[in-house]
Structures are given as C-alpha cells and as structure tokens.
PDB file of C-alpha atoms in Angstrom:
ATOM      1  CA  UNK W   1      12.792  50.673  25.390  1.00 55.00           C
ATOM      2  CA  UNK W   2      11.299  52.165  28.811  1.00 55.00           C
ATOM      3  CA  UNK W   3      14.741  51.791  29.920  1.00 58.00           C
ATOM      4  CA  UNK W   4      16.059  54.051  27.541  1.00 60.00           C
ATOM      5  CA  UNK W   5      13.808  56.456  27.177  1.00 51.00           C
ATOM      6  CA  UNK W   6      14.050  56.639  30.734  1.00 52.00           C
ATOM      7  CA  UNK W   7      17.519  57.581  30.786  1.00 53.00           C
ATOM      8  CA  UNK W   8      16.960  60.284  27.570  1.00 57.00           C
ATOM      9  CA  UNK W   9      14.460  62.065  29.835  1.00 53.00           C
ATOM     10  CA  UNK W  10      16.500  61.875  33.227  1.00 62.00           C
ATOM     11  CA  UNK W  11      19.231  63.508  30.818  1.00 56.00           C
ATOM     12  CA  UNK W  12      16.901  66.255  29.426  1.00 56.00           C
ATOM     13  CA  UNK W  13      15.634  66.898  33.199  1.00 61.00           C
ATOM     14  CA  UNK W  14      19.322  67.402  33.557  1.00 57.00           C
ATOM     15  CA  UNK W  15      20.233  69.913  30.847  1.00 59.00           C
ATOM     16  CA  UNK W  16      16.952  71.650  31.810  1.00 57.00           C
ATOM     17  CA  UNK W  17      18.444  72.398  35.779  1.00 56.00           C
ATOM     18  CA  UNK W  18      21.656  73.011  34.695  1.00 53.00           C
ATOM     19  CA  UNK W  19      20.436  75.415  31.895  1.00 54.00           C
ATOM     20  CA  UNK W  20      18.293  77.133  35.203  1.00 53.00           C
ATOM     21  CA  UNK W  21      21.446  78.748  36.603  1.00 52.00           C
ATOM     22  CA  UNK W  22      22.513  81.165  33.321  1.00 47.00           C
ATOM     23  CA  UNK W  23      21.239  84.591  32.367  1.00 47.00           C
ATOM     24  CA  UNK W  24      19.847  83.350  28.860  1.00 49.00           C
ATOM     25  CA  UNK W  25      17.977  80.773  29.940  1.00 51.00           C
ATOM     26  CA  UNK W  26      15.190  80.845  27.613  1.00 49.00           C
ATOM     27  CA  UNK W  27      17.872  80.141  24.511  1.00 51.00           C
ATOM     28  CA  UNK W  28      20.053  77.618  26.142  1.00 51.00           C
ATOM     29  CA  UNK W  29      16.594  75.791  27.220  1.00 54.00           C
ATOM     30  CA  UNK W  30      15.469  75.626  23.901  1.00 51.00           C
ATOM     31  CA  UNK W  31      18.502  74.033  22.158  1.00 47.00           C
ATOM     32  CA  UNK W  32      19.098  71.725  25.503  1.00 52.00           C
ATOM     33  CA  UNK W  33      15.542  70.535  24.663  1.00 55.00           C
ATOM     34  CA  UNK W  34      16.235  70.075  21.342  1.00 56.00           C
ATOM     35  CA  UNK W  35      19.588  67.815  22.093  1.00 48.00           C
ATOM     36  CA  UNK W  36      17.846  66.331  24.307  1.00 50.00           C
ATOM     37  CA  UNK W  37      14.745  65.689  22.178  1.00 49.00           C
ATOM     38  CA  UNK W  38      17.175  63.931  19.482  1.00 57.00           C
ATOM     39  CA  UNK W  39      19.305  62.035  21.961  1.00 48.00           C
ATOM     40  CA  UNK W  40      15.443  60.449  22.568  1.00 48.00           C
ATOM     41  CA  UNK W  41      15.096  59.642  19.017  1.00 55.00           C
ATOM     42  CA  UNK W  42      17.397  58.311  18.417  1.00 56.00           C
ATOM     43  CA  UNK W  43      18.145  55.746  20.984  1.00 55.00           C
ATOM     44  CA  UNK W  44      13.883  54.649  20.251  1.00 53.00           C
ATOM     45  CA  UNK W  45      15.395  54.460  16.830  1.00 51.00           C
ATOM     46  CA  UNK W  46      18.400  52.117  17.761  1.00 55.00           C
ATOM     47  CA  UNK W  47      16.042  50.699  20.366  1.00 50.00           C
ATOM     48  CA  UNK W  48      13.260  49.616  17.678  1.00 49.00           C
ATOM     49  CA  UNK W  49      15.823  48.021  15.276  1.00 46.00           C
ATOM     50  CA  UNK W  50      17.417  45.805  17.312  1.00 46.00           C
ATOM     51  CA  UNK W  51      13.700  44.465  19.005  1.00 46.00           C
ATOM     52  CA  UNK W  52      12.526  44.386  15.344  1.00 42.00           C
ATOM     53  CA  UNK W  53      15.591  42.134  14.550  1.00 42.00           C
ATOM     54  CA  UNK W  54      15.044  39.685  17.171  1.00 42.00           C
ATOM     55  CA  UNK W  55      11.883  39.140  16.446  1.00 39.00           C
ATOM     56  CA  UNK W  56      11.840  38.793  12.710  1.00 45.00           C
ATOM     57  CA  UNK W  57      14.575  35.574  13.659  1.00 48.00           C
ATOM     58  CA  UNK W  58      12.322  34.096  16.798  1.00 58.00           C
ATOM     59  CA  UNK W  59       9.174  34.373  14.577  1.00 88.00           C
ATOM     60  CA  UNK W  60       9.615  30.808  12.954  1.00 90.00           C
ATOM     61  CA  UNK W  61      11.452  27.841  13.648  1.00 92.00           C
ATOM     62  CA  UNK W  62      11.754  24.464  12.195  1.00 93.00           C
ATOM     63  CA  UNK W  63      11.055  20.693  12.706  1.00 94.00           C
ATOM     64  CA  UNK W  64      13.330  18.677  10.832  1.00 94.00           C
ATOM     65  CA  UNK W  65      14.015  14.848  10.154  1.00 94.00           C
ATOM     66  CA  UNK W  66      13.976  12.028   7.540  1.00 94.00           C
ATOM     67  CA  UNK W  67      10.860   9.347   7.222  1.00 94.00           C
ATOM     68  CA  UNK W  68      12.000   5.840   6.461  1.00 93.00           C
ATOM     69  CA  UNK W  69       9.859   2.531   6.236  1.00 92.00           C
ATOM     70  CA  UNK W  70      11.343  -0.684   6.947  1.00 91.00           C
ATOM     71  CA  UNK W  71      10.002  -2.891   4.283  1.00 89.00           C
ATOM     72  CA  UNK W  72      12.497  -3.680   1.413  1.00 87.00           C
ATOM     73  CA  UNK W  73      10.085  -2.690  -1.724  1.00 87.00           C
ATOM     74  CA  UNK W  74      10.477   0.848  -3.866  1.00 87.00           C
ATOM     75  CA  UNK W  75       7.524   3.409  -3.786  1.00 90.00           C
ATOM     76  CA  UNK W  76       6.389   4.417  -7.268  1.00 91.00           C
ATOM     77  CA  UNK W  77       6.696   8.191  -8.151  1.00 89.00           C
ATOM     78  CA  UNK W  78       3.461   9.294  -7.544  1.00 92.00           C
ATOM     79  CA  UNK W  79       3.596   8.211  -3.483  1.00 93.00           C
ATOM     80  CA  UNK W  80       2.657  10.936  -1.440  1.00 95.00           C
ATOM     81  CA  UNK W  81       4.291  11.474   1.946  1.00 95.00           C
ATOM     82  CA  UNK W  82       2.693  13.833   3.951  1.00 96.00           C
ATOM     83  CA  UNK W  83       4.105  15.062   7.607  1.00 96.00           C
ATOM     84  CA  UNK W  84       2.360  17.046   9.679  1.00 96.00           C
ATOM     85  CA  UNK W  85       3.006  19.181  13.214  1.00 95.00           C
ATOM     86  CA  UNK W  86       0.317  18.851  15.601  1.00 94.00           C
ATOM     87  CA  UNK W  87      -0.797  20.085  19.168  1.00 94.00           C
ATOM     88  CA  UNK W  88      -2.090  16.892  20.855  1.00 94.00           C
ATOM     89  CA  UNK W  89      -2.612  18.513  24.040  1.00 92.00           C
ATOM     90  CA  UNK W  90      -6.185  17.111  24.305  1.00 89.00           C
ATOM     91  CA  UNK W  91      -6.843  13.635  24.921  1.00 86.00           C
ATOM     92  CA  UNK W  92     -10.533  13.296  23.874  1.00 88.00           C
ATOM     93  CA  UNK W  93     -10.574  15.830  21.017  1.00 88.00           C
ATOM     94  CA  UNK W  94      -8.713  15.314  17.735  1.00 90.00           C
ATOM     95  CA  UNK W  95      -5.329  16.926  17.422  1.00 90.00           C
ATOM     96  CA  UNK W  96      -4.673  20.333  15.909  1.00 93.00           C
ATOM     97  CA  UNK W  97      -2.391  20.825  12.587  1.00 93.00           C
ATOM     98  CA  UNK W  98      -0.021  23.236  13.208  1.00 94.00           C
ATOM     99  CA  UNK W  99       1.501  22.819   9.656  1.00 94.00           C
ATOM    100  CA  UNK W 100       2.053  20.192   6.989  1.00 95.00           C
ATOM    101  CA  UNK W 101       4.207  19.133   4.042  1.00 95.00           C
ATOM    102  CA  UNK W 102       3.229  17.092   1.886  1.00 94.00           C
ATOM    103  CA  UNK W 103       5.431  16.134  -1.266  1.00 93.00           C
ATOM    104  CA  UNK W 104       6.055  13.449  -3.893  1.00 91.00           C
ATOM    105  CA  UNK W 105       8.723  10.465  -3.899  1.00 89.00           C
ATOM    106  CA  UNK W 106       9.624  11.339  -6.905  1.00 84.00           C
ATOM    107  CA  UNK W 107      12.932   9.043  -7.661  1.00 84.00           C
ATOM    108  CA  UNK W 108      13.902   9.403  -4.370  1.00 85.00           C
ATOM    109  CA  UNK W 109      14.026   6.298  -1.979  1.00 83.00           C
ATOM    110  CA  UNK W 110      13.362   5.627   1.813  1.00 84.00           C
ATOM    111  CA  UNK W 111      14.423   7.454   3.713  1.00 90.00           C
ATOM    112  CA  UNK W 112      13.007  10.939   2.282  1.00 92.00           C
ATOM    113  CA  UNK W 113      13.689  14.354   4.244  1.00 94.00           C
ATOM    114  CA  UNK W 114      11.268  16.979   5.761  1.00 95.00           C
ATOM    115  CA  UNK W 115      11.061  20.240   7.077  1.00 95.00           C
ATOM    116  CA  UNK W 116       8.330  21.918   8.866  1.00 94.00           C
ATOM    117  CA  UNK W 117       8.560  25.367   9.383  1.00 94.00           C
ATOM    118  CA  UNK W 118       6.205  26.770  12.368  1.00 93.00           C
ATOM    119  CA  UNK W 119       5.123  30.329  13.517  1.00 92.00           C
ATOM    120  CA  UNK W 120       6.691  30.563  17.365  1.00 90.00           C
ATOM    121  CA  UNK W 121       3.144  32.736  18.467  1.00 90.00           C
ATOM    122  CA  UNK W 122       1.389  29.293  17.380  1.00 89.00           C
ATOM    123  CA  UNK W 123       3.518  27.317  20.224  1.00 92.00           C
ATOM    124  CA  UNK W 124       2.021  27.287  23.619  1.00 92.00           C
ATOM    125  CA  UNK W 125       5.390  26.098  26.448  1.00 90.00           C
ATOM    126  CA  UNK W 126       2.593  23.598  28.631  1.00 92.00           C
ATOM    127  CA  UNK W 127       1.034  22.127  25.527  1.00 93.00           C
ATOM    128  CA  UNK W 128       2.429  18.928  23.952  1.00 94.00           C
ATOM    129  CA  UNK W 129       3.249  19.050  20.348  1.00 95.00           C
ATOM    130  CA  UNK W 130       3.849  15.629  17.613  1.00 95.00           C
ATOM    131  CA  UNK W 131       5.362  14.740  14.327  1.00 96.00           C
ATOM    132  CA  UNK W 132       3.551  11.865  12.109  1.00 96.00           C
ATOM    133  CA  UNK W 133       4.431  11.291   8.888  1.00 96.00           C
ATOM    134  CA  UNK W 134       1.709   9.472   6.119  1.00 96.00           C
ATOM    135  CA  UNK W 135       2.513   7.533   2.611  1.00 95.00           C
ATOM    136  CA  UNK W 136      -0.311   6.764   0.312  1.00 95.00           C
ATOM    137  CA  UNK W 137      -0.385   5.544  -3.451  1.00 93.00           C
ATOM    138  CA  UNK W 138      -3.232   6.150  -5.327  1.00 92.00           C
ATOM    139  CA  UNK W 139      -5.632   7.505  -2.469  1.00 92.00           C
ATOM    140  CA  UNK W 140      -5.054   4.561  -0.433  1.00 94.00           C
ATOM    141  CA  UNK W 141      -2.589   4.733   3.055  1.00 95.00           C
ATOM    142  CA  UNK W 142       0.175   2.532   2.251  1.00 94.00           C
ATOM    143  CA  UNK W 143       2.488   3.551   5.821  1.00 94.00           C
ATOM    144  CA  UNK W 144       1.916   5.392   8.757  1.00 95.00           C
ATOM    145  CA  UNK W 145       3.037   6.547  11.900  1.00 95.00           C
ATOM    146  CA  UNK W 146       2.295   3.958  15.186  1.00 94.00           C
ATOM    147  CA  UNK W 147       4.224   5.684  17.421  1.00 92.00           C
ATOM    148  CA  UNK W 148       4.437   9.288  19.044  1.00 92.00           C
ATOM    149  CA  UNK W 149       7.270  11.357  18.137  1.00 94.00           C
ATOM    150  CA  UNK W 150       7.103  14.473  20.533  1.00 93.00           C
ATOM    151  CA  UNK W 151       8.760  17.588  19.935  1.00 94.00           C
ATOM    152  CA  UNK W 152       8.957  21.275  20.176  1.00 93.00           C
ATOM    153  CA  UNK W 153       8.115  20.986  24.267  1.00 91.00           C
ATOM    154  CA  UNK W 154       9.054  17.687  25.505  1.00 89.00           C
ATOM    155  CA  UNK W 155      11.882  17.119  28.418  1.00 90.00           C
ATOM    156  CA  UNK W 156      14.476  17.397  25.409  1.00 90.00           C
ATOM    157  CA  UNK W 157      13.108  20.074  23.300  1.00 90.00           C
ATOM    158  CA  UNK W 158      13.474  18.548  19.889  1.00 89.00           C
ATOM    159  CA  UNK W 159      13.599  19.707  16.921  1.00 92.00           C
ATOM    160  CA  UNK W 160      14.648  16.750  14.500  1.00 94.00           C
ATOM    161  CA  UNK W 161      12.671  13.667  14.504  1.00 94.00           C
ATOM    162  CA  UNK W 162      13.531  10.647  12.676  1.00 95.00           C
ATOM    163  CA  UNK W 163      10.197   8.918  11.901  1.00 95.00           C
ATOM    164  CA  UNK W 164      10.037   5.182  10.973  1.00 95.00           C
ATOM    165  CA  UNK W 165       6.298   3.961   9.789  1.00 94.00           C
ATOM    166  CA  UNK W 166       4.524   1.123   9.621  1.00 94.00           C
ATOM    167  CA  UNK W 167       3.354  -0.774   6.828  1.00 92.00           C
ATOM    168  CA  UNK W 168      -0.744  -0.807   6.695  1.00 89.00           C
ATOM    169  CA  UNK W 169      -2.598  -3.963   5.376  1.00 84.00           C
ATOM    170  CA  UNK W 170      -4.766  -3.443   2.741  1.00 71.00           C
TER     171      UNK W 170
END
C-alpha cells in the first residue's frame, strides 16, 4: 500500500511541474490534482481488496485426521470422542486448548474423522502445538491418547494427524 501510494503521489508531483510551465496554470493544476487525486483512490481501493482477500483465506486453517482404537469391540452410540488442539509449549504448566471437537459415534465405527479449525493469530511459529483425541461412555474415559502427535510447527509442518488411542482400565 505505501508502495503505491507512493507512486500516485510521485505521479501527482509530476503533473503538478509539468502543469508549472503553461499560462493557465491555476486550471490545469486543479484538474491534474484531481486525476491525480483519483488515480490515488483508486489504486488504495484495488490495494485494500486484494490485502483484505488474503487475509480473510490465511485467517483459519485446519487440523485434520481420523482417531482409531485398536481393540476389536463396537462403541455404543452415545461414546463421546473429543479432540482437542493444544499449545504445549510449557513443560511445568498444563497445556493450552486452542480448540476442540467433540462429537458422538453415532453408528459410525473406528476409525471416526475430525477436523479442527484454528484462528492463524492464535499460532505462535517457536511454540509447539499437539493433537489428542479422548473416548468416554457414560462419563467414564474409555481411550485416550499415550502418545504426542505434534503439529502445526514441528520439522514437517503437519496438518493431518492420524491418532491411534489406548484402551484405559477401569
């Protein structure tokens, strides 16, 4: 944007000079000024839609994946899988939900797809970022996560994680 406008003044400096040299200056000043005035507006115009466009796609992204168990036994309907995004930056402090989905097995069997949608602004680059995925029946934690599934900032940068949890003894 500085850029342009930048460029829309150098040309208005121009049209100003070159309107210097005639007999009716004040008139040819005043509609070179004008031109130039528009030329301005409109290129902060163009200049604002295509940085508004860019941002409105780069404001979210999304964590993807599937969560699978490896136990050979159905989950009734009313399981509840929850998968959360976390910052877990800190080692001695409890991690930070980014954002969560949390949904019902329905009919559906192992392994059952996610999608976590995240705000970019919420994403620092030198903090580390996990996926962990929950199932519980009736209130009680039936599967989890053992292992950490990094994402978002890692060597790799990933953005689908395949999550495979553990069975918990009751």
């Amino acid at each position: 944007m500085k850029k342009s406008l930048l460029v829309a003044l150098s040309v208005a400096t121009g049209i100003t000079m070159v309107g210097c040299n005639s007999t009716d200056q004040t008139e040819k000043e005043t509609v070179k000024q004008d031109v130039a005035v528009q030329v301005v507006q409109e290129e902060t115009a163009q200049s604002d839609v295509s940085n508004t466009e860019v941002i409105d796609v780069a404001e979210t992204q999304v964590v993807t994946g599937s969560v699978g168990y490896r136990e050979r036994i159905a989950l009734p309907e009313n399981a509840i899988i929850t998968v959360t995004l976390s910052d877990v930056s800190l080692a001695d402090a409890p991690s930070k939900t980014i954002t969560e989905e949390t949904f019902e097995a329905g009919e559906k069997s192992s392994p059952f797809d996610y999608s976590l949608e995240f705000k970019t602004a919420d994403i620092q680059p030198n903090h580390r970022y996990s996926v962990r995925a929950t199932i519980t029946i009736d209130g009680k934690l039936r599967f989890t996560t053992d292992t950490n599934y990094a994402v978002i900032t890692d060597e790799a940068k990933t953005m689908q994680q395949e999550l495979l949890l553990k069975g918990v003894r009751q």
